[in-house]
Coordinates of C-alpha atoms and ligand atoms in Angstrom, one line a residue:
M55 CA 0.0 0.0 0.0
A56 CA 2.8 2.4 0.8
V57 CA 4.1 1.8 -2.7
L58 CA 0.7 2.7 -4.2
L59 CA 0.6 6.0 -2.2
A60 CA 4.0 7.0 -3.4
A61 CA 3.2 6.1 -7.0
S62 CA 0.0 8.3 -6.9
G63 CA 2.0 11.2 -5.7
C64 CA 0.6 11.4 -2.2
T65 CA 2.8 12.6 0.6
P66 CA 3.5 9.8 3.0
S67 CA 1.4 10.1 6.2
D68 CA 2.7 9.5 9.7
E69 CA 1.0 6.1 9.5
D70 CA 3.2 5.1 6.6
D71 CA 6.3 5.9 8.5
A72 CA 5.3 4.0 11.6
F73 CA 7.1 0.8 12.4
R74 CA 4.8 -2.3 12.2
P75 CA 5.4 -6.0 11.6
G76 CA 5.8 -7.2 8.0
S77 CA 3.3 -9.8 6.9
A78 CA 4.0 -13.5 7.4
D79 CA 3.1 -14.5 3.9
V80 CA 2.3 -13.0 0.5
G81 CA -1.2 -14.3 0.3
D82 CA -0.7 -16.8 -2.5
P83 CA -3.2 -19.6 -1.7
Y84 CA -1.0 -22.2 -3.6
V85 CA 1.8 -21.7 -1.0
P86 CA 0.2 -20.8 2.3
G87 CA 2.7 -19.2 4.7
Y88 CA 5.4 -18.8 1.9
G89 CA 6.9 -15.5 1.1
N90 CA 6.7 -12.5 3.4
G91 CA 5.7 -8.8 3.2
G92 CA 7.3 -5.5 4.2
Y93 CA 10.6 -5.8 2.4
D94 CA 12.2 -6.7 -1.0
V95 CA 15.4 -8.8 -1.1
A96 CA 18.0 -7.7 -3.7
H97 CA 20.8 -10.2 -2.9
Y98 CA 21.6 -13.4 -1.0
A99 CA 25.1 -14.3 -0.1
L100 CA 25.0 -17.9 1.1
D101 CA 27.9 -19.8 2.6
V102 CA 27.0 -23.4 3.4
R103 CA 29.0 -26.4 4.5
Y104 CA 27.5 -29.9 4.1
D105 CA 28.9 -33.1 5.4
P106 CA 27.3 -36.2 3.8
A107 CA 28.7 -38.4 6.6
T108 CA 26.6 -36.7 9.2
D109 CA 23.9 -35.1 7.0
R110 CA 24.7 -31.8 8.8
L111 CA 24.5 -28.4 7.1
T112 CA 26.1 -25.3 8.6
G113 CA 25.2 -22.0 7.0
R114 CA 25.6 -18.3 7.0
A115 CA 23.2 -16.2 4.9
V116 CA 23.5 -12.5 4.4
L117 CA 20.5 -10.9 2.8
T118 CA 20.5 -7.4 1.4
A119 CA 17.0 -6.0 1.3
T120 CA 15.0 -2.8 1.2
A121 CA 12.1 -2.1 3.6
T122 CA 8.9 -1.4 1.7
Q123 CA 7.2 -0.2 4.9
G124 CA 8.5 0.8 8.3
L125 CA 9.4 -2.5 10.0
S126 CA 9.2 -3.3 13.7
R127 CA 9.8 -7.0 12.8
F128 CA 9.7 -9.2 9.7
N129 CA 9.6 -12.8 8.7
L130 CA 11.8 -15.1 6.7
D131 CA 10.9 -18.6 5.6
L132 CA 13.0 -21.4 7.0
A133 CA 12.0 -25.0 7.5
G134 CA 13.7 -26.8 10.3
L135 CA 17.4 -26.0 11.1
D136 CA 18.5 -24.2 14.3
I137 CA 19.4 -20.6 14.5
D138 CA 22.7 -19.6 16.1
R139 CA 22.5 -15.9 15.7
V140 CA 20.6 -13.2 13.7
T141 CA 21.9 -9.6 13.2
V142 CA 20.3 -6.7 11.3
D143 CA 22.8 -4.1 10.1
G144 CA 25.4 -5.7 12.4
A145 CA 23.3 -5.5 15.6
T146 CA 22.1 -8.6 17.3
A147 CA 18.4 -9.1 16.6
K148 CA 15.8 -11.0 18.6
H149 CA 14.4 -14.0 16.8
R150 CA 11.9 -16.8 17.3
R151 CA 10.5 -19.7 15.2
T152 CA 6.9 -20.4 14.4
G153 CA 6.5 -23.4 12.1
N154 CA 8.4 -22.6 9.0
E155 CA 8.7 -18.9 9.9
L156 CA 11.8 -17.2 11.3
V157 CA 10.5 -14.0 13.0
V158 CA 13.2 -11.3 13.3
E159 CA 12.9 -8.3 15.6
P160 CA 15.7 -5.8 15.0
A161 CA 17.0 -3.8 17.9
R162 CA 15.7 -0.7 16.1
G163 CA 12.9 -0.4 13.6
V164 CA 13.9 -0.3 9.9
P165 CA 12.5 2.8 8.2
R166 CA 10.5 2.5 5.0
G167 CA 12.8 2.7 2.0
A168 CA 16.0 1.8 4.0
R169 CA 18.4 -0.7 2.6
F170 CA 19.4 -3.2 5.4
T171 CA 21.3 -6.4 5.8
V172 CA 20.2 -9.5 7.7
E173 CA 22.8 -12.1 8.7
V174 CA 21.6 -15.5 9.9
A175 CA 24.0 -18.2 11.2
Y176 CA 22.2 -21.5 11.3
A177 CA 22.9 -25.3 11.3
G178 CA 21.2 -28.6 11.5
V179 CA 20.1 -31.6 9.5
P180 CA 18.0 -30.3 6.6
A181 CA 14.7 -32.0 5.8
P182 CA 13.0 -33.0 2.5
V183 CA 9.6 -31.7 1.5
T184 CA 7.4 -34.8 1.2
D185 CA 3.9 -33.3 0.6
G186 CA 4.7 -31.1 -2.4
P187 CA 2.7 -31.4 -5.6
L188 CA 5.9 -32.7 -7.4
G189 CA 6.5 -35.4 -4.8
S190 CA 9.9 -35.5 -3.2
G191 CA 11.9 -32.3 -3.0
G192 CA 13.5 -29.8 -0.7
F193 CA 16.8 -31.1 0.8
L194 CA 17.3 -34.7 0.0
H195 CA 20.2 -36.7 1.5
T196 CA 21.4 -39.0 -1.3
D197 CA 23.8 -42.0 -1.4
D198 CA 26.7 -39.8 -2.3
G199 CA 25.7 -36.3 -1.1
A200 CA 22.6 -34.2 -1.4
I201 CA 20.1 -32.6 -3.8
A202 CA 18.2 -29.4 -2.9
L203 CA 15.5 -29.0 -5.5
G204 CA 11.7 -28.5 -5.8
Q205 CA 8.8 -26.5 -6.9
P206 CA 7.0 -24.5 -5.5
D207 CA 8.8 -24.9 -2.2
S208 CA 12.4 -26.1 -1.6
A209 CA 14.7 -23.1 -0.9
A210 CA 13.5 -22.7 2.8
T211 CA 14.8 -26.2 3.5
W212 CA 18.4 -25.0 3.2
F213 CA 18.5 -21.2 3.7
P214 CA 16.4 -18.4 5.2
V215 CA 14.5 -16.8 2.3
N216 CA 11.6 -14.7 1.1
D217 CA 10.3 -17.8 -0.6
H218 CA 8.0 -16.6 -3.4
P219 CA 8.8 -15.9 -7.1
S220 CA 7.4 -12.3 -6.6
D221 CA 10.6 -11.4 -4.8
K222 CA 13.5 -12.3 -7.1
A223 CA 17.1 -11.6 -6.1
T224 CA 20.7 -12.2 -7.2
Y225 CA 22.8 -14.8 -5.4
D226 CA 26.4 -15.7 -4.5
I227 CA 26.5 -19.3 -3.3
A228 CA 29.6 -20.9 -1.7
V229 CA 29.3 -24.6 -0.9
S230 CA 32.0 -26.5 1.1
V231 CA 32.0 -30.3 0.8
P232 CA 34.5 -33.0 1.5
D233 CA 37.4 -33.1 -1.1
G234 CA 36.5 -35.2 -4.1
L235 CA 32.8 -34.4 -4.2
A236 CA 31.3 -31.9 -6.6
A237 CA 29.0 -29.1 -5.4
L238 CA 26.9 -27.7 -8.3
S239 CA 24.6 -24.7 -8.2
N240 CA 23.3 -21.8 -10.3
G241 CA 25.1 -19.3 -12.5
V242 CA 28.7 -18.5 -13.2
P243 CA 31.4 -20.7 -11.5
G244 CA 34.0 -19.0 -9.4
P245 CA 37.4 -20.1 -8.1
K246 CA 37.4 -23.4 -6.2
R247 CA 39.5 -23.8 -3.1
S248 CA 40.6 -26.7 -1.0
D249 CA 41.6 -26.5 2.6
G250 CA 41.8 -29.0 5.4
G251 CA 40.0 -31.8 3.5
W252 CA 37.2 -29.5 2.4
T253 CA 36.6 -28.0 -1.1
T254 CA 34.6 -24.8 -1.5
W255 CA 32.8 -24.4 -4.8
R256 CA 31.6 -20.9 -5.7
W257 CA 28.6 -19.9 -7.9
S258 CA 27.3 -16.5 -8.8
E259 CA 23.9 -15.8 -10.3
R260 CA 23.8 -12.1 -11.3
S261 CA 20.3 -12.1 -12.9
P262 CA 17.4 -11.9 -10.4
M263 CA 16.3 -15.5 -9.6
A264 CA 13.1 -16.8 -8.0
S265 CA 13.9 -18.8 -4.9
Y266 CA 12.5 -22.1 -6.1
L267 CA 15.0 -21.9 -9.0
T268 CA 18.0 -22.2 -6.7
T269 CA 19.6 -25.6 -6.5
L270 CA 22.4 -27.5 -4.8
V271 CA 23.6 -30.9 -6.2
I272 CA 26.4 -32.5 -4.1
G273 CA 28.0 -35.8 -4.9
D274 CA 30.1 -37.9 -7.3
Y275 CA 29.7 -36.2 -10.6
R276 CA 31.6 -36.0 -13.9
V277 CA 31.6 -32.2 -14.4
T278 CA 32.2 -30.8 -17.9
T279 CA 33.2 -27.1 -18.2
G280 CA 33.5 -25.1 -21.3
T281 CA 32.2 -21.9 -23.0
H282 CA 29.3 -21.3 -25.3
E283 CA 28.8 -17.9 -27.0
G284 CA 31.5 -16.5 -24.7
R285 CA 29.7 -17.6 -21.5
P286 CA 30.5 -20.5 -19.2
I287 CA 28.7 -23.8 -19.7
V288 CA 28.8 -26.3 -16.9
T289 CA 27.1 -29.7 -17.2
A290 CA 27.4 -32.7 -14.9
V291 CA 26.3 -36.3 -14.9
P292 CA 26.7 -39.0 -12.2
S293 CA 30.3 -40.3 -12.4
G294 CA 28.9 -43.8 -12.5
E295 CA 27.3 -43.2 -15.8
P296 CA 29.3 -43.6 -19.0
P297 CA 30.5 -40.5 -20.8
N298 CA 28.5 -41.5 -23.9
G299 CA 25.4 -42.4 -21.9
P300 CA 21.9 -40.9 -22.7
A301 CA 22.1 -38.2 -20.0
A302 CA 25.6 -37.0 -21.0
T303 CA 24.7 -37.1 -24.7
S304 CA 21.5 -35.1 -24.2
L305 CA 23.1 -32.5 -21.9
A306 CA 25.9 -32.1 -24.5
R307 CA 23.3 -30.7 -26.9
T308 CA 22.4 -27.8 -24.4
G309 CA 24.2 -25.1 -26.3
E310 CA 22.7 -26.1 -29.7
I311 CA 19.2 -26.3 -28.2
V312 CA 19.6 -22.9 -26.5
D313 CA 20.6 -21.3 -29.8
F314 CA 17.6 -22.8 -31.5
L315 CA 15.3 -21.4 -28.8
A316 CA 17.0 -18.0 -28.8
G317 CA 16.1 -17.8 -32.5
R318 CA 12.5 -18.0 -31.6
F319 CA 12.3 -16.3 -28.1
G320 CA 15.1 -13.7 -28.3
P321 CA 18.6 -13.6 -26.7
Y322 CA 19.4 -16.1 -24.0
P323 CA 18.8 -14.1 -20.8
F324 CA 21.6 -15.4 -18.5
E325 CA 25.4 -15.3 -18.1
A326 CA 25.9 -19.1 -17.9
Y327 CA 24.5 -22.3 -19.3
G328 CA 24.4 -25.9 -18.2
G329 CA 22.5 -28.8 -16.8
V330 CA 22.9 -31.5 -14.1
A331 CA 21.6 -35.1 -14.4
V332 CA 21.0 -36.8 -11.1
A333 CA 20.7 -40.5 -10.4
D334 CA 18.4 -40.5 -7.3
D335 CA 15.0 -42.1 -8.2
R336 CA 13.2 -39.8 -5.8
I337 CA 13.7 -37.0 -8.3
G338 CA 10.8 -38.0 -10.6
Y339 CA 10.9 -34.7 -12.6
A340 CA 13.2 -32.2 -14.3
L341 CA 13.4 -28.7 -13.0
E342 CA 14.4 -25.5 -14.7
T343 CA 16.8 -24.3 -12.0
Q344 CA 18.2 -21.1 -13.3
S345 CA 20.9 -21.4 -15.9
R346 CA 21.4 -25.0 -14.9
P347 CA 18.4 -27.3 -15.0
V348 CA 18.4 -30.5 -13.0
Y349 CA 17.1 -33.7 -14.7
G350 CA 15.8 -36.7 -12.9
P351 CA 16.9 -40.2 -14.0
G352 CA 13.6 -41.2 -15.4
F353 CA 14.0 -39.1 -18.6
F354 CA 17.0 -41.2 -19.7
A355 CA 15.9 -44.6 -18.3
D356 CA 15.2 -46.2 -21.7
G357 CA 18.9 -45.7 -22.7
R358 CA 18.2 -43.2 -25.4
P359 CA 18.9 -39.4 -25.4
N360 CA 15.9 -37.2 -24.5
L361 CA 16.2 -33.8 -26.2
N362 CA 12.5 -32.9 -25.6
V363 CA 13.1 -32.6 -21.9
V364 CA 16.2 -30.5 -22.5
A365 CA 14.3 -28.2 -24.8
H366 CA 11.5 -27.9 -22.2
E367 CA 13.8 -27.0 -19.3
L368 CA 15.9 -24.6 -21.5
A369 CA 12.7 -22.9 -22.7
H370 CA 11.9 -22.2 -19.1
Q371 CA 15.0 -20.0 -18.9
W372 CA 13.0 -17.4 -20.8
F373 CA 9.5 -18.5 -19.6
G374 CA 9.5 -18.9 -15.9
D375 CA 13.1 -18.0 -15.0
S376 CA 13.8 -14.6 -16.7
V377 CA 10.1 -13.8 -16.8
S378 CA 8.7 -15.2 -13.6
L379 CA 5.2 -15.7 -12.3
S380 CA 3.7 -13.2 -10.0
R381 CA 1.5 -15.9 -8.5
W382 CA 1.4 -19.7 -8.8
S383 CA -2.1 -19.8 -10.3
D384 CA -0.5 -18.6 -13.5
I385 CA 1.9 -21.5 -13.8
W386 CA 0.6 -22.3 -17.3
L387 CA 2.6 -19.3 -18.4
N388 CA 5.7 -21.4 -17.6
E389 CA 4.5 -24.8 -18.6
G390 CA 2.4 -24.0 -21.6
F391 CA 5.3 -22.2 -23.3
A392 CA 7.9 -24.9 -22.3
T393 CA 5.7 -27.6 -23.7
Y394 CA 5.2 -25.6 -26.8
A395 CA 9.0 -25.3 -27.1
E396 CA 9.1 -29.1 -27.1
W397 CA 6.8 -29.1 -30.1
L398 CA 9.0 -26.4 -31.8
W399 CA 12.2 -28.5 -31.1
E400 CA 10.6 -31.7 -32.3
E401 CA 9.5 -30.1 -35.6
H402 CA 13.0 -28.6 -36.0
D403 CA 14.6 -31.9 -35.2
G404 CA 12.7 -33.8 -38.0
G405 CA 9.9 -35.1 -35.8
Q406 CA 6.2 -34.3 -36.0
S407 CA 5.1 -30.8 -37.0
V408 CA 3.8 -28.4 -34.4
Q409 CA 0.4 -28.4 -36.2
R410 CA 0.3 -32.3 -35.9
A411 CA 1.2 -32.1 -32.2
F412 CA -1.5 -29.5 -31.7
E413 CA -4.2 -31.6 -33.5
A414 CA -3.3 -34.7 -31.6
R415 CA -3.6 -33.0 -28.2
Y416 CA -6.7 -31.1 -29.2
A417 CA -8.5 -34.3 -29.8
T418 CA -7.7 -35.8 -26.4
T419 CA -7.9 -32.7 -24.1
D420 CA -10.3 -32.7 -21.1
W421 CA -11.7 -29.2 -21.5
T422 CA -13.3 -29.3 -18.0
R423 CA -9.9 -28.6 -16.5
P424 CA -8.6 -25.0 -16.6
S425 CA -5.1 -24.0 -17.4
V426 CA -5.3 -20.8 -15.3
D427 CA -5.8 -21.3 -11.6
P428 CA -5.9 -25.1 -11.8
G429 CA -5.6 -25.5 -8.0
R430 CA -2.4 -26.4 -6.1
E431 CA -2.9 -30.2 -6.5
A432 CA -3.2 -29.8 -10.3
M433 CA -0.3 -27.4 -10.7
F434 CA 1.6 -30.0 -12.7
G435 CA -1.4 -31.4 -14.5
S436 CA -2.0 -31.8 -18.2
A437 CA -4.3 -28.7 -18.3
V438 CA -1.3 -26.6 -17.3
Y439 CA 1.1 -28.2 -19.8
L440 CA -0.8 -29.5 -22.8
R441 CA -3.9 -27.3 -22.7
G442 CA -1.5 -24.4 -22.1
A443 CA 0.5 -25.3 -25.2
L444 CA -2.7 -25.6 -27.2
A445 CA -3.6 -22.0 -26.1
V446 CA -0.2 -20.8 -27.3
H447 CA -0.7 -22.4 -30.7
A448 CA -4.2 -21.1 -31.0
L449 CA -2.8 -17.6 -30.4
R450 CA -0.2 -18.2 -33.1
R451 CA -2.8 -19.4 -35.6
T452 CA -5.0 -16.4 -34.8
V453 CA -2.4 -13.6 -35.1
G454 CA -0.1 -15.2 -37.6
D455 CA 3.6 -16.2 -37.3
D456 CA 5.0 -12.7 -37.6
A457 CA 2.9 -11.1 -34.8
F458 CA 3.2 -14.3 -32.7
F459 CA 7.0 -14.3 -32.6
R460 CA 7.0 -10.5 -32.1
I461 CA 4.8 -11.0 -29.0
L462 CA 7.1 -13.7 -27.6
R463 CA 10.2 -11.5 -28.1
Q464 CA 8.6 -8.5 -26.7
W465 CA 7.4 -10.4 -23.6
T466 CA 10.9 -11.8 -22.9
T467 CA 12.4 -8.3 -23.5
E468 CA 10.2 -6.0 -21.6
R469 CA 9.6 -8.5 -18.7
R470 CA 13.2 -9.7 -18.5
D471 CA 14.3 -10.2 -14.9
R472 CA 10.7 -9.3 -13.8
N473 CA 7.3 -11.0 -13.4
G474 CA 4.1 -11.2 -15.4
T475 CA 0.5 -12.5 -15.3
T476 CA -1.9 -14.0 -17.8
A477 CA -3.6 -10.6 -18.1
D478 CA -0.2 -8.9 -18.9
L479 CA 0.4 -11.4 -21.7
V480 CA -3.0 -11.0 -23.2
A481 CA -2.7 -7.2 -23.1
L482 CA 0.7 -7.4 -24.8
A483 CA -0.6 -9.8 -27.5
E484 CA -3.5 -7.4 -28.2
R485 CA -1.2 -4.4 -28.4
I486 CA 1.2 -6.1 -30.9
S487 CA -1.5 -7.8 -33.0
G488 CA -4.0 -5.0 -32.9
R489 CA -6.7 -7.5 -32.2
Q490 CA -9.1 -8.3 -29.3
L491 CA -7.8 -11.6 -27.9
R492 CA -9.3 -11.8 -24.4
S493 CA -12.3 -14.0 -25.3
L494 CA -10.1 -16.3 -27.5
M495 CA -7.6 -16.8 -24.7
D496 CA -10.4 -17.3 -22.2
A497 CA -11.9 -20.0 -24.4
W498 CA -8.6 -21.8 -24.8
L499 CA -7.4 -21.5 -21.3
T500 CA -10.4 -21.8 -19.1
G501 CA -13.6 -22.5 -21.2
G502 CA -15.5 -25.7 -20.3
S503 CA -15.8 -27.1 -23.8
A504 CA -13.6 -27.5 -26.9
P505 CA -13.0 -24.2 -28.5
A506 CA -13.5 -23.7 -32.3
L507 CA -10.2 -24.4 -34.2
P508 CA -8.6 -21.1 -35.3
Ligands
LIG894 ZN1 8.2 -27.3 -17.1

């Protein structure tokens, strides 16, 4: 509300400057309790040490944030783990835990508009998320290390965070693991150092990242480092898998597939590329973790390369990662476009045409299930992925290829590093095509019966 008053030119009243508690969630019904109000995080500096022998994680997180209201106290999301100490701008702050909330009360209130730092020292045995819509996620202890991964909630299992995609931030991540193990994460790799039996791997993500797109993969991996288009590319596969196995062969095509997608969506939005294949069967999905997607073993289980999944996760680098959701009910904006990218890639790669994929899916779609606001339990259902992709192609057929690809490029350009909603996308499509598209998109995304073919 304070932001709205400022934007409309009103002078802040005394009430706006008063110190009051920040809210304990952002009010997104898909993730009750997640995210917090009253501040905006710009940067996370994370320094964690993980010992697979004891499953114990020791961490220090320094958050740089701006108060969007006068704050007497504020919340961070943190699931499990014990707090050693919390400081705000260097001064010890009171703190308490309530469920997955860490409530911080600074020694003095933080004025609205002030930039402040929060440092949290914490430790413990991190826990997985077992009741998420994707199945297993959060922090998983594996045979050779650990995997921190999941959507919509995972980050809070290993660091204190404003855990909602509406508050994106940059990250520096340092991970110390016993010598010999790899520790992979997001963004550009930094210098690696070993000392006293521990190796510290450093990663830096300079483009704002939604918290669920952070990842940690620790274990025995064959790491391949190179450059692509002048930027680092880091891929990794379990060291037990052959160098010419299906996962390694698929990930080796990352640069080529990114370039194909960049030709459709606009320039690749990040400073690094990559991908990590994991062996743990509990990861029954792939996730578009920023600049370095993580692929579960099931995608390569038949022994053949799987380029569709690579195209899908790389398409998310534009749709979901660079341009992020404002609220989870719009998740079709991520999955519809990523599924559509699979169709584009398949056509390019000599498989079936986009039009044939569209016709086949149209014939089998259950139109009673909506793409927009599908409900938390159906976040990863076919209405979000396949019906979403049908809506994308219906838009293309209606406005024509030229306007369609201009809409996509404009979306990824003007919303880069930001957020967007379904209404924002429809408004942009109307602006660029000069046509009324609301009822068309409503019919394809949420109508209860099969829409007329465009
Ligand atoms: Zn996806």
